Amino acid sequence: MRRVLLLAAAILSALLLQTTIFAEINLLGAKPELMYLITIAFAMLEGPASGAITGFVGGMAQDFLLDAPKGITALTLTLLGYAIGMARQYIVSPSPVLPVVLVALGTFAGVLFYGVVSFLLGQLDSTWLYLLRVAVLSAIYNAILTPLVFPIMRRAAQGSRSRRVVRW
Amino acid sequence: MALRSRARSTRLLVVTLVSISLVTITVDYRQGDEGPLAAASEAALVVLTPLQEAVSKVTRPIGNFFSTLIRLPSIRHERDILAERVKVLEAELSTTQADADRLAELEALFQLQSGLGPKVETAAAQVIASGVSNFEWTITIDQGANSGIAEDMAVISSGGLVGHVTRTGPSSSVVQLIIDPDSFVAGRLEVSDQAGLLAGQGTDDLQMSQLPQDAEILPDERVVTAGYRIAGVGQSLYPPNVLIGTVSRVLDEDSATEKFVTVRPAVDFSSLSLVLVVLSRDGQR
């Protein structure tokens, strides 16, 4: 139950912050992609299943704020959450830079994927160059925000994890 | 083995979620503005906008602080230029300062309204949030259907044309800005009166096309809305003579039939606060 609440709180915060405070603070014209950040963080902390669910719910929530067809962000983030969760199982580096790198790469790949799917649906009105620029800038912006966001999420996730003696 | 079944159930979960996403995309793509998803979209507006309003109220000063910090060098330059201008203006002021002040106050209050004409009904609204995506340029305002706002109504600010309403909830609306790549505005050059189509380019200047090849374009020429009306057919989305922006560059395209021009929008979309929604023109909605 606490996990659900944590997820809901994280997704809601991401949406609110993205549309209010980060509307004015942008990096060379690009906004961060907080939902991508939340999804990757959850996937890193809780595994591929949690990553996929976070991505799906968060993506759907974000989609309903768009005028574009609903579901594209959900699709992108579900796959992204799953991929990061799976990747995390194979990467054993304890480096503190790992979250930043995964967030940067994940955001970049995710935004590109979103652009490609939008293009296939005929919904992409920007040029490929713009897509690339947004992917790079939002990846950097997300990476900058990771050291601030990730520790908070790690603490919250650990707090809401049920206490079990044996963990698979 | 427990591990393998866990991986399999995860995969099943992901496949299910991906399938739901694809179905959602397809249904929404085909149903467009009607259908259950549009209703859910409106529900999201109803739920989220009060929160956005609250957050916006708190964070606006914080956001202003940070964006001011970033813009500090150019602000200093602006301030120097403005200081010079103030000196010049102060020198020009006559002794009827009190009357001039009062007149300015009243004019500012009615500036937008009178600029549009006596038969135009408007509703004022506050911007409470911007778009969530890097690919859509929208704002959310704090007035909705309860204030008489409906889709496709034009939205303007004291700087110029802002956009039009695309979705409404009971007490909030989403406005698509003219800089959105999906936005097309019929505009005309103020001096030469040539008409063209202005397409949004996101963070880049608007692009004006369909100008005749021999059109004479002055530097920094103002571009206003064309506001056409075709009897029996309909009228343009936007009221006429609203400032869109100024010409920034004339592009040397090789097209033999039309000229392309970039137009810098008059409105600073990153600092929009108060807007007017045009409810009706000439008494018609």
GROMACS .gro file of C-alpha atoms in nm:
model
  453
    1MET     CA    1   0.000   0.000   0.000
    2ARG     CA    2   0.276   0.239   0.090
    3ARG     CA    3   0.444   0.164  -0.238
    4VAL     CA    4   0.130   0.267  -0.423
    5LEU     CA    5   0.113   0.592  -0.229
    6LEU     CA    6   0.479   0.662  -0.293
    7LEU     CA    7   0.429   0.600  -0.663
    8ALA     CA    8   0.124   0.824  -0.677
    9ALA     CA    9   0.301   1.101  -0.488
   10ALA     CA   10   0.608   1.081  -0.712
   11ILE     CA   11   0.405   1.090  -1.034
   12LEU     CA   12   0.186   1.376  -0.915
   13SER     CA   13   0.488   1.578  -0.803
   14ALA     CA   14   0.659   1.520  -1.135
   15LEU     CA   15   0.356   1.646  -1.329
   16LEU     CA   16   0.305   1.948  -1.107
   17LEU     CA   17   0.668   2.055  -1.101
   18GLN     CA   18   0.711   1.997  -1.472
   19THR     CA   19   0.417   2.220  -1.562
   20THR     CA   20   0.469   2.494  -1.307
   21ILE     CA   21   0.816   2.568  -1.173
   22PHE     CA   22   1.010   2.413  -1.458
   23ALA     CA   23   0.809   2.602  -1.716
   24GLU     CA   24   1.025   2.906  -1.653
   25ILE     CA   25   1.359   2.746  -1.576
   26ASN     CA   26   1.464   2.581  -1.897
   27LEU     CA   27   1.794   2.477  -2.043
   28LEU     CA   28   1.844   2.650  -2.378
   29GLY     CA   29   1.473   2.618  -2.438
   30ALA     CA   30   1.425   2.256  -2.331
   31LYS     CA   31   1.230   2.144  -2.029
   32PRO     CA   32   1.338   1.849  -1.818
   33GLU     CA   33   1.146   1.524  -1.848
   34LEU     CA   34   1.064   1.457  -1.486
   35MET     CA   35   0.843   1.158  -1.560
   36TYR     CA   36   1.136   0.990  -1.735
   37LEU     CA   37   1.351   1.066  -1.433
   38ILE     CA   38   1.100   0.917  -1.191
   39THR     CA   39   1.058   0.605  -1.403
   40ILE     CA   40   1.430   0.542  -1.439
   41ALA     CA   41   1.483   0.602  -1.066
   42PHE     CA   42   1.209   0.357  -0.971
   43ALA     CA   43   1.339   0.103  -1.218
   44MET     CA   44   1.687   0.132  -1.075
   45LEU     CA   45   1.569   0.098  -0.718
   46GLU     CA   46   1.289  -0.154  -0.749
   47GLY     CA   47   1.351  -0.364  -1.057
   48PRO     CA   48   1.203  -0.415  -1.403
   49ALA     CA   49   0.845  -0.492  -1.297
   50SER     CA   50   0.818  -0.181  -1.081
   51GLY     CA   51   0.992   0.020  -1.350
   52ALA     CA   52   0.741  -0.092  -1.609
   53ILE     CA   53   0.441  -0.016  -1.386
   54THR     CA   54   0.578   0.325  -1.290
   55GLY     CA   55   0.641   0.402  -1.653
   56PHE     CA   56   0.293   0.293  -1.755
   57VAL     CA   57   0.104   0.486  -1.487
   58GLY     CA   58   0.326   0.792  -1.508
   59GLY     CA   59   0.318   0.789  -1.885
   60MET     CA   60  -0.060   0.763  -1.894
   61ALA     CA   61  -0.091   1.046  -1.645
   62GLN     CA   62   0.133   1.266  -1.857
   63ASP     CA   63  -0.050   1.166  -2.176
   64PHE     CA   64  -0.377   1.298  -2.044
   65LEU     CA   65  -0.225   1.642  -2.020
   66LEU     CA   66  -0.130   1.640  -2.386
   67ASP     CA   67  -0.329   1.728  -2.695
   68ALA     CA   68  -0.147   1.453  -2.882
   69PRO     CA   69  -0.290   1.099  -2.897
   70LYS     CA   70  -0.285   0.942  -2.555
   71GLY     CA   71  -0.068   0.643  -2.489
   72ILE     CA   72   0.262   0.729  -2.656
   73THR     CA   73   0.434   0.842  -2.340
   74ALA     CA   74   0.290   0.539  -2.158
   75LEU     CA   75   0.433   0.308  -2.423
   76THR     CA   76   0.773   0.480  -2.413
   77LEU     CA   77   0.803   0.484  -2.036
   78THR     CA   78   0.677   0.127  -1.985
   79LEU     CA   79   0.950  -0.001  -2.214
   80LEU     CA   80   1.205   0.236  -2.066
   81GLY     CA   81   1.125   0.129  -1.709
   82TYR     CA   82   1.151  -0.235  -1.804
   83ALA     CA   83   1.477  -0.185  -1.994
   84ILE     CA   84   1.646   0.010  -1.716
   85GLY     CA   85   1.527  -0.239  -1.458
   86MET     CA   86   1.669  -0.525  -1.660
   87ALA     CA   87   1.993  -0.340  -1.727
   88ARG     CA   88   2.032  -0.268  -1.358
   89GLN     CA   89   2.029  -0.638  -1.280
   90TYR     CA   90   2.338  -0.686  -1.492
   91ILE     CA   91   2.535  -0.379  -1.394
   92VAL     CA   92   2.703  -0.423  -1.059
   93SER     CA   93   2.901  -0.104  -1.044
   94PRO     CA   94   2.862   0.067  -0.705
   95SER     CA   95   2.966   0.397  -0.855
   96PRO     CA   96   2.754   0.696  -0.749
   97VAL     CA   97   2.778   0.822  -1.105
   98LEU     CA   98   2.573   0.526  -1.226
   99PRO     CA   99   2.230   0.682  -1.163
  100VAL     CA  100   2.333   0.997  -1.347
  101VAL     CA  101   2.462   0.800  -1.645
  102LEU     CA  102   2.157   0.573  -1.662
  103VAL     CA  103   1.924   0.871  -1.633
  104ALA     CA  104   2.106   1.057  -1.910
  105LEU     CA  105   2.115   0.759  -2.147
  106GLY     CA  106   1.763   0.647  -2.059
  107THR     CA  107   1.615   0.993  -2.111
  108PHE     CA  108   1.797   1.039  -2.439
  109ALA     CA  109   1.685   0.701  -2.574
  110GLY     CA  110   1.334   0.747  -2.437
  111VAL     CA  111   1.278   1.088  -2.594
  112LEU     CA  112   1.409   0.961  -2.928
  113PHE     CA  113   1.177   0.661  -2.908
  114TYR     CA  114   0.886   0.893  -2.828
  115GLY     CA  115   0.976   1.104  -3.130
  116VAL     CA  116   0.993   0.802  -3.360
  117VAL     CA  117   0.655   0.668  -3.245
  118SER     CA  118   0.501   1.015  -3.281
  119PHE     CA  119   0.646   1.035  -3.629
  120LEU     CA  120   0.500   0.697  -3.723
  121LEU     CA  121   0.160   0.822  -3.611
  122GLY     CA  122   0.204   1.138  -3.812
  123GLN     CA  123   0.201   1.345  -3.495
  124LEU     CA  124   0.554   1.476  -3.499
  125ASP     CA  125   0.551   1.837  -3.612
  126SER     CA  126   0.916   1.909  -3.538
  127THR     CA  127   1.221   1.841  -3.747
  128TRP     CA  128   1.455   1.552  -3.670
  129LEU     CA  129   1.716   1.806  -3.569
  130TYR     CA  130   1.483   1.954  -3.311
  131LEU     CA  131   1.400   1.606  -3.179
  132LEU     CA  132   1.769   1.533  -3.138
  133ARG     CA  133   1.825   1.865  -2.968
  134VAL     CA  134   1.541   1.807  -2.722
  135ALA     CA  135   1.663   1.452  -2.654
  136VAL     CA  136   2.014   1.574  -2.573
  137LEU     CA  137   1.909   1.879  -2.371
  138SER     CA  138   1.644   1.702  -2.166
  139ALA     CA  139   1.889   1.417  -2.101
  140ILE     CA  140   2.142   1.667  -1.969
  141TYR     CA  141   1.879   1.851  -1.767
  142ASN     CA  142   1.755   1.523  -1.615
  143ALA     CA  143   2.112   1.421  -1.540
  144ILE     CA  144   2.168   1.748  -1.354
  145LEU     CA  145   1.855   1.692  -1.148
  146THR     CA  146   1.942   1.330  -1.064
  147PRO     CA  147   2.176   1.399  -0.769
  148LEU     CA  148   1.892   1.599  -0.613
  149VAL     CA  149   1.607   1.360  -0.686
  150PHE     CA  150   1.764   1.017  -0.664
  151PRO     CA  151   1.868   1.018  -0.294
  152ILE     CA  152   1.519   1.129  -0.196
  153MET     CA  153   1.362   0.851  -0.398
  154ARG     CA  154   1.605   0.593  -0.267
  155ARG     CA  155   1.523   0.684   0.091
  156ALA     CA  156   1.150   0.685   0.020
  157ALA     CA  157   1.166   0.352  -0.161
  158GLN     CA  158   1.364   0.188   0.117
  159GLY     CA  159   1.120   0.318   0.370
  160SER     CA  160   0.825   0.170   0.187
  161ARG     CA  161   0.981  -0.164   0.115
  162SER     CA  162   0.826  -0.439   0.326
  163ARG     CA  163   1.058  -0.597   0.576
  164ARG     CA  164   1.134  -0.949   0.468
  165VAL     CA  165   1.407  -1.174   0.599
  166VAL     CA  166   1.479  -1.341   0.267
  167ARG     CA  167   1.475  -1.141  -0.057
  168TRP     CA  168   1.493  -1.303  -0.392
  169MET     CA  169   1.243  -2.222  -1.041
  170ALA     CA  170   1.127  -1.911  -0.860
  171LEU     CA  171   1.369  -1.681  -1.042
  172ARG     CA  172   1.270  -1.789  -1.389
  173SER     CA  173   0.896  -1.766  -1.318
  174ARG     CA  174   0.953  -1.417  -1.176
  175ALA     CA  175   1.123  -1.310  -1.496
  176ARG     CA  176   0.841  -1.463  -1.695
  177SER     CA  177   0.570  -1.291  -1.494
  178THR     CA  178   0.756  -0.963  -1.536
  179ARG     CA  179   0.767  -1.015  -1.909
  180LEU     CA  180   0.395  -1.093  -1.911
  181LEU     CA  181   0.330  -0.775  -1.715
  182VAL     CA  182   0.531  -0.566  -1.958
  183VAL     CA  183   0.361  -0.721  -2.260
  184THR     CA  184   0.023  -0.647  -2.103
  185LEU     CA  185   0.112  -0.286  -2.028
  186VAL     CA  186   0.259  -0.232  -2.373
  187SER     CA  187  -0.056  -0.378  -2.531
  188ILE     CA  188  -0.279  -0.149  -2.327
  189SER     CA  189  -0.065   0.146  -2.434
  190LEU     CA  190  -0.094   0.050  -2.801
  191VAL     CA  191  -0.470   0.004  -2.774
  192THR     CA  192  -0.498   0.343  -2.607
  193ILE     CA  193  -0.294   0.506  -2.881
  194THR     CA  194  -0.508   0.346  -3.151
  195VAL     CA  195  -0.840   0.428  -2.988
  196ASP     CA  196  -0.745   0.787  -2.918
  197TYR     CA  197  -0.593   0.831  -3.262
  198ARG     CA  198  -0.910   0.721  -3.430
  199GLN     CA  199  -1.160   0.880  -3.199
  200GLY     CA  200  -0.991   1.215  -3.176
  201ASP     CA  201  -1.188   1.460  -2.969
  202GLU     CA  202  -1.480   1.238  -2.880
  203GLY     CA  203  -1.480   0.908  -2.705
  204PRO     CA  204  -1.404   0.791  -2.355
  205LEU     CA  205  -1.042   0.900  -2.366
  206ALA     CA  206  -1.135   1.261  -2.429
  207ALA     CA  207  -1.362   1.245  -2.125
  208ALA     CA  208  -1.077   1.104  -1.920
  209SER     CA  209  -0.859   1.382  -2.052
  210GLU     CA  210  -1.109   1.638  -1.926
  211ALA     CA  211  -1.119   1.461  -1.592
  212ALA     CA  212  -0.741   1.495  -1.569
  213LEU     CA  213  -0.777   1.869  -1.625
  214VAL     CA  214  -1.036   1.896  -1.349
  215VAL     CA  215  -0.820   1.705  -1.103
  216LEU     CA  216  -0.485   1.856  -1.183
  217THR     CA  217  -0.548   2.224  -1.243
  218PRO     CA  218  -0.643   2.321  -0.886
  219LEU     CA  219  -0.315   2.166  -0.776
  220GLN     CA  220  -0.128   2.345  -1.055
  221GLU     CA  221  -0.286   2.673  -0.946
  222ALA     CA  222  -0.174   2.621  -0.589
  223VAL     CA  223   0.179   2.516  -0.685
  224SER     CA  224   0.204   2.796  -0.935
  225LYS     CA  225   0.112   3.053  -0.675
  226VAL     CA  226   0.387   2.930  -0.446
  227THR     CA  227   0.655   2.863  -0.702
  228ARG     CA  228   0.610   3.161  -0.931
  229PRO     CA  229   0.838   3.378  -0.714
  230ILE     CA  230   1.094   3.095  -0.698
  231GLY     CA  231   1.083   3.041  -1.072
  232ASN     CA  232   1.110   3.414  -1.127
  233PHE     CA  233   1.413   3.423  -0.902
  234PHE     CA  234   1.598   3.152  -1.090
  235SER     CA  235   1.507   3.273  -1.435
  236THR     CA  236   1.607   3.624  -1.334
  237LEU     CA  237   1.940   3.490  -1.213
  238ILE     CA  238   2.001   3.325  -1.546
  239ARG     CA  239   1.902   3.632  -1.744
  240LEU     CA  240   2.105   3.871  -1.527
  241PRO     CA  241   2.358   3.991  -1.788
  242SER     CA  242   2.095   4.073  -2.047
  243ILE     CA  243   1.877   4.227  -1.779
  244ARG     CA  244   2.159   4.461  -1.683
  245HIS     CA  245   2.196   4.565  -2.046
  246GLU     CA  246   1.821   4.612  -2.077
  247ARG     CA  247   1.821   4.822  -1.766
  248ASP     CA  248   2.090   5.051  -1.900
  249ILE     CA  249   1.896   5.104  -2.220
  250LEU     CA  250   1.577   5.166  -2.026
  251ALA     CA  251   1.750   5.409  -1.792
  252GLU     CA  252   1.853   5.616  -2.091
  253ARG     CA  253   1.501   5.605  -2.229
  254VAL     CA  254   1.352   5.707  -1.896
  255LYS     CA  255   1.575   6.015  -1.891
  256VAL     CA  256   1.453   6.112  -2.235
  257LEU     CA  257   1.090   6.052  -2.148
  258GLU     CA  258   1.107   6.241  -1.821
  259ALA     CA  259   1.238   6.538  -2.007
  260GLU     CA  260   0.943   6.524  -2.245
  261LEU     CA  261   0.683   6.515  -1.974
  262SER     CA  262   0.469   6.823  -1.930
  263THR     CA  263   0.313   6.966  -1.612
  264THR     CA  264  -0.015   6.784  -1.668
  265GLN     CA  265   0.140   6.475  -1.508
  266ALA     CA  266  -0.161   6.389  -1.296
  267ASP     CA  267  -0.399   6.386  -1.591
  268ALA     CA  268  -0.153   6.190  -1.799
  269ASP     CA  269  -0.121   5.931  -1.524
  270ARG     CA  270  -0.493   5.886  -1.492
  271LEU     CA  271  -0.533   5.859  -1.866
  272ALA     CA  272  -0.259   5.597  -1.886
  273GLU     CA  273  -0.421   5.393  -1.612
  274LEU     CA  274  -0.758   5.392  -1.781
  275GLU     CA  275  -0.606   5.323  -2.118
  276ALA     CA  276  -0.412   5.025  -1.992
  277LEU     CA  277  -0.727   4.888  -1.838
  278PHE     CA  278  -0.926   4.919  -2.154
  279GLN     CA  279  -0.637   4.887  -2.397
  280LEU     CA  280  -0.703   4.533  -2.503
  281GLN     CA  281  -1.078   4.564  -2.504
  282SER     CA  282  -1.091   4.888  -2.705
  283GLY     CA  283  -0.829   4.763  -2.944
  284LEU     CA  284  -1.062   4.484  -3.036
  285GLY     CA  285  -1.376   4.688  -3.085
  286PRO     CA  286  -1.693   4.767  -2.890
  287LYS     CA  287  -1.883   4.452  -2.976
  288VAL     CA  288  -1.619   4.211  -2.850
  289GLU     CA  289  -1.679   4.018  -2.528
  290THR     CA  290  -1.379   3.898  -2.335
  291ALA     CA  291  -1.292   3.708  -2.017
  292ALA     CA  292  -0.970   3.765  -1.824
  293ALA     CA  293  -0.771   3.466  -1.702
  294GLN     CA  294  -0.449   3.387  -1.522
  295VAL     CA  295  -0.191   3.146  -1.659
  296ILE     CA  296  -0.143   2.867  -1.404
  297ALA     CA  297   0.071   2.614  -1.587
  298SER     CA  298   0.253   2.551  -1.909
  299GLY     CA  299   0.252   2.244  -2.129
  300VAL     CA  300   0.401   1.923  -1.996
  301SER     CA  301   0.583   1.823  -2.313
  302ASN     CA  302   0.885   1.946  -2.502
  303PHE     CA  303   0.690   1.896  -2.824
  304GLU     CA  304   0.371   2.082  -2.750
  305TRP     CA  305   0.345   2.448  -2.669
  306THR     CA  306   0.040   2.504  -2.452
  307ILE     CA  307  -0.061   2.691  -2.138
  308THR     CA  308  -0.335   2.621  -1.888
  309ILE     CA  309  -0.550   2.912  -1.769
  310ASP     CA  310  -0.778   2.933  -1.467
  311GLN     CA  311  -1.108   2.998  -1.645
  312GLY     CA  312  -1.311   2.732  -1.817
  313ALA     CA  313  -1.658   2.639  -1.939
  314ASN     CA  314  -1.817   2.792  -1.628
  315SER     CA  315  -1.695   3.132  -1.745
  316GLY     CA  316  -1.832   3.081  -2.092
  317ILE     CA  317  -1.507   2.967  -2.251
  318ALA     CA  318  -1.534   2.718  -2.534
  319GLU     CA  319  -1.297   2.551  -2.777
  320ASP     CA  320  -1.145   2.753  -3.061
  321MET     CA  321  -1.182   3.087  -2.883
  322ALA     CA  322  -0.892   3.325  -2.946
  323VAL     CA  323  -0.663   3.421  -2.657
  324ILE     CA  324  -0.466   3.746  -2.650
  325SER     CA  325  -0.251   3.938  -2.404
  326SER     CA  326  -0.137   4.298  -2.378
  327GLY     CA  327   0.165   4.207  -2.590
  328GLY     CA  328  -0.029   4.050  -2.875
  329LEU     CA  329  -0.174   3.723  -2.997
  330VAL     CA  330  -0.128   3.424  -2.769
  331GLY     CA  331  -0.321   3.136  -2.926
  332HIS     CA  332  -0.657   2.960  -2.910
  333VAL     CA  333  -0.841   2.734  -2.667
  334THR     CA  334  -0.813   2.363  -2.746
  335ARG     CA  335  -0.967   2.197  -2.441
  336THR     CA  336  -1.193   2.316  -2.162
  337GLY     CA  337  -1.275   2.186  -1.819
  338PRO     CA  338  -1.533   2.341  -1.592
  339SER     CA  339  -1.292   2.594  -1.444
  340SER     CA  340  -0.978   2.569  -1.652
  341SER     CA  341  -0.877   2.557  -2.016
  342VAL     CA  342  -0.581   2.456  -2.226
  343VAL     CA  343  -0.460   2.709  -2.483
  344GLN     CA  344  -0.245   2.614  -2.781
  345LEU     CA  345   0.014   2.888  -2.835
  346ILE     CA  346   0.081   3.031  -3.180
  347ILE     CA  347   0.438   2.902  -3.152
  348ASP     CA  348   0.316   2.540  -3.145
  349PRO     CA  349   0.411   2.370  -3.474
  350ASP     CA  350   0.045   2.271  -3.512
  351SER     CA  351  -0.067   2.634  -3.509
  352PHE     CA  352  -0.144   2.829  -3.824
  353VAL     CA  353  -0.248   3.194  -3.817
  354ALA     CA  354  -0.365   3.401  -4.113
  355GLY     CA  355  -0.169   3.722  -4.088
  356ARG     CA  356  -0.088   4.029  -4.290
  357LEU     CA  357   0.200   4.271  -4.306
  358GLU     CA  358   0.088   4.598  -4.157
  359VAL     CA  359   0.243   4.832  -4.410
  360SER     CA  360   0.220   4.646  -4.737
  361ASP     CA  361  -0.106   4.471  -4.647
  362GLN     CA  362   0.013   4.144  -4.803
  363ALA     CA  363  -0.142   3.839  -4.640
  364GLY     CA  364   0.030   3.513  -4.555
  365LEU     CA  365   0.015   3.210  -4.326
  366LEU     CA  366   0.216   3.200  -4.004
  367ALA     CA  367   0.323   2.860  -3.875
  368GLY     CA  368   0.457   2.801  -3.528
  369GLN     CA  369   0.816   2.678  -3.501
  370GLY     CA  370   0.845   2.608  -3.131
  371THR     CA  371   1.124   2.810  -2.977
  372ASP     CA  372   1.225   2.950  -3.315
  373ASP     CA  373   1.056   3.250  -3.477
  374LEU     CA  374   0.728   3.194  -3.659
  375GLN     CA  375   0.752   3.127  -4.027
  376MET     CA  376   0.528   3.322  -4.263
  377SER     CA  377   0.463   3.170  -4.602
  378GLN     CA  378   0.239   3.222  -4.908
  379LEU     CA  379   0.355   3.578  -4.954
  380PRO     CA  380   0.376   3.677  -5.321
  381GLN     CA  381   0.728   3.676  -5.457
  382ASP     CA  382   0.724   4.049  -5.529
  383ALA     CA  383   0.598   4.149  -5.181
  384GLU     CA  384   0.782   4.445  -5.034
  385ILE     CA  385   0.885   4.376  -4.677
  386LEU     CA  386   1.030   4.642  -4.447
  387PRO     CA  387   1.270   4.544  -4.167
  388ASP     CA  388   1.091   4.507  -3.832
  389GLU     CA  389   0.759   4.544  -4.006
  390ARG     CA  390   0.470   4.448  -3.779
  391VAL     CA  391   0.252   4.149  -3.866
  392VAL     CA  392  -0.108   4.145  -3.747
  393THR     CA  393  -0.390   3.893  -3.775
  394ALA     CA  394  -0.581   3.904  -4.101
  395GLY     CA  395  -0.914   3.820  -3.942
  396TYR     CA  396  -1.095   3.728  -4.256
  397ARG     CA  397  -1.466   3.670  -4.284
  398ILE     CA  398  -1.628   3.484  -4.573
  399ALA     CA  399  -2.000   3.542  -4.582
  400GLY     CA  400  -2.197   3.222  -4.547
  401VAL     CA  401  -1.885   3.013  -4.484
  402GLY     CA  402  -1.726   3.131  -4.165
  403GLN     CA  403  -1.457   3.344  -4.018
  404SER     CA  404  -1.099   3.305  -3.907
  405LEU     CA  405  -1.011   3.178  -3.562
  406TYR     CA  406  -0.862   3.507  -3.455
  407PRO     CA  407  -1.004   3.860  -3.451
  408PRO     CA  408  -0.844   4.099  -3.699
  409ASN     CA  409  -0.559   4.343  -3.633
  410VAL     CA  410  -0.415   4.171  -3.329
  411LEU     CA  411  -0.036   4.203  -3.323
  412ILE     CA  412   0.139   3.873  -3.394
  413GLY     CA  413   0.498   3.989  -3.411
  414THR     CA  414   0.762   4.167  -3.617
  415VAL     CA  415   0.956   4.055  -3.921
  416SER     CA  416   1.298   3.926  -3.821
  417ARG     CA  417   1.439   3.783  -4.142
  418VAL     CA  418   1.347   3.752  -4.508
  419LEU     CA  419   1.447   3.408  -4.628
  420ASP     CA  420   1.609   3.364  -4.966
  421GLU     CA  421   1.416   3.061  -5.075
  422ASP     CA  422   1.450   2.955  -5.435
  423SER     CA  423   1.075   2.925  -5.472
  424ALA     CA  424   0.955   3.123  -5.768
  425THR     CA  425   0.601   3.161  -5.642
  426GLU     CA  426   0.620   3.260  -5.278
  427LYS     CA  427   0.837   3.444  -5.032
  428PHE     CA  428   0.920   3.322  -4.681
  429VAL     CA  429   0.968   3.546  -4.382
  430THR     CA  430   1.042   3.474  -4.016
  431VAL     CA  431   0.844   3.666  -3.758
  432ARG     CA  432   0.950   3.719  -3.400
  433PRO     CA  433   0.641   3.680  -3.178
  434ALA     CA  434   0.540   3.994  -2.991
  435VAL     CA  435   0.440   3.802  -2.680
  436ASP     CA  436   0.703   3.668  -2.440
  437PHE     CA  437   0.551   3.325  -2.385
  438SER     CA  438   0.781   3.231  -2.102
  439SER     CA  439   0.649   3.510  -1.880
  440LEU     CA  440   0.279   3.514  -1.965
  441SER     CA  441   0.063   3.590  -1.665
  442LEU     CA  442  -0.267   3.755  -1.753
  443VAL     CA  443  -0.456   3.687  -2.075
  444LEU     CA  444  -0.789   3.774  -2.231
  445VAL     CA  445  -1.009   3.512  -2.394
  446VAL     CA  446  -1.223   3.648  -2.677
  447LEU     CA  447  -1.568   3.510  -2.610
  448SER     CA  448  -1.749   3.660  -2.905
  449ARG     CA  449  -1.699   3.901  -3.191
  450ASP     CA  450  -1.988   4.112  -3.315
  451GLY     CA  451  -2.217   3.937  -3.076
  452GLN     CA  452  -2.165   3.598  -3.242
  453ARG     CA  453  -1.981   3.314  -3.070
   0.00000   0.00000   0.00000
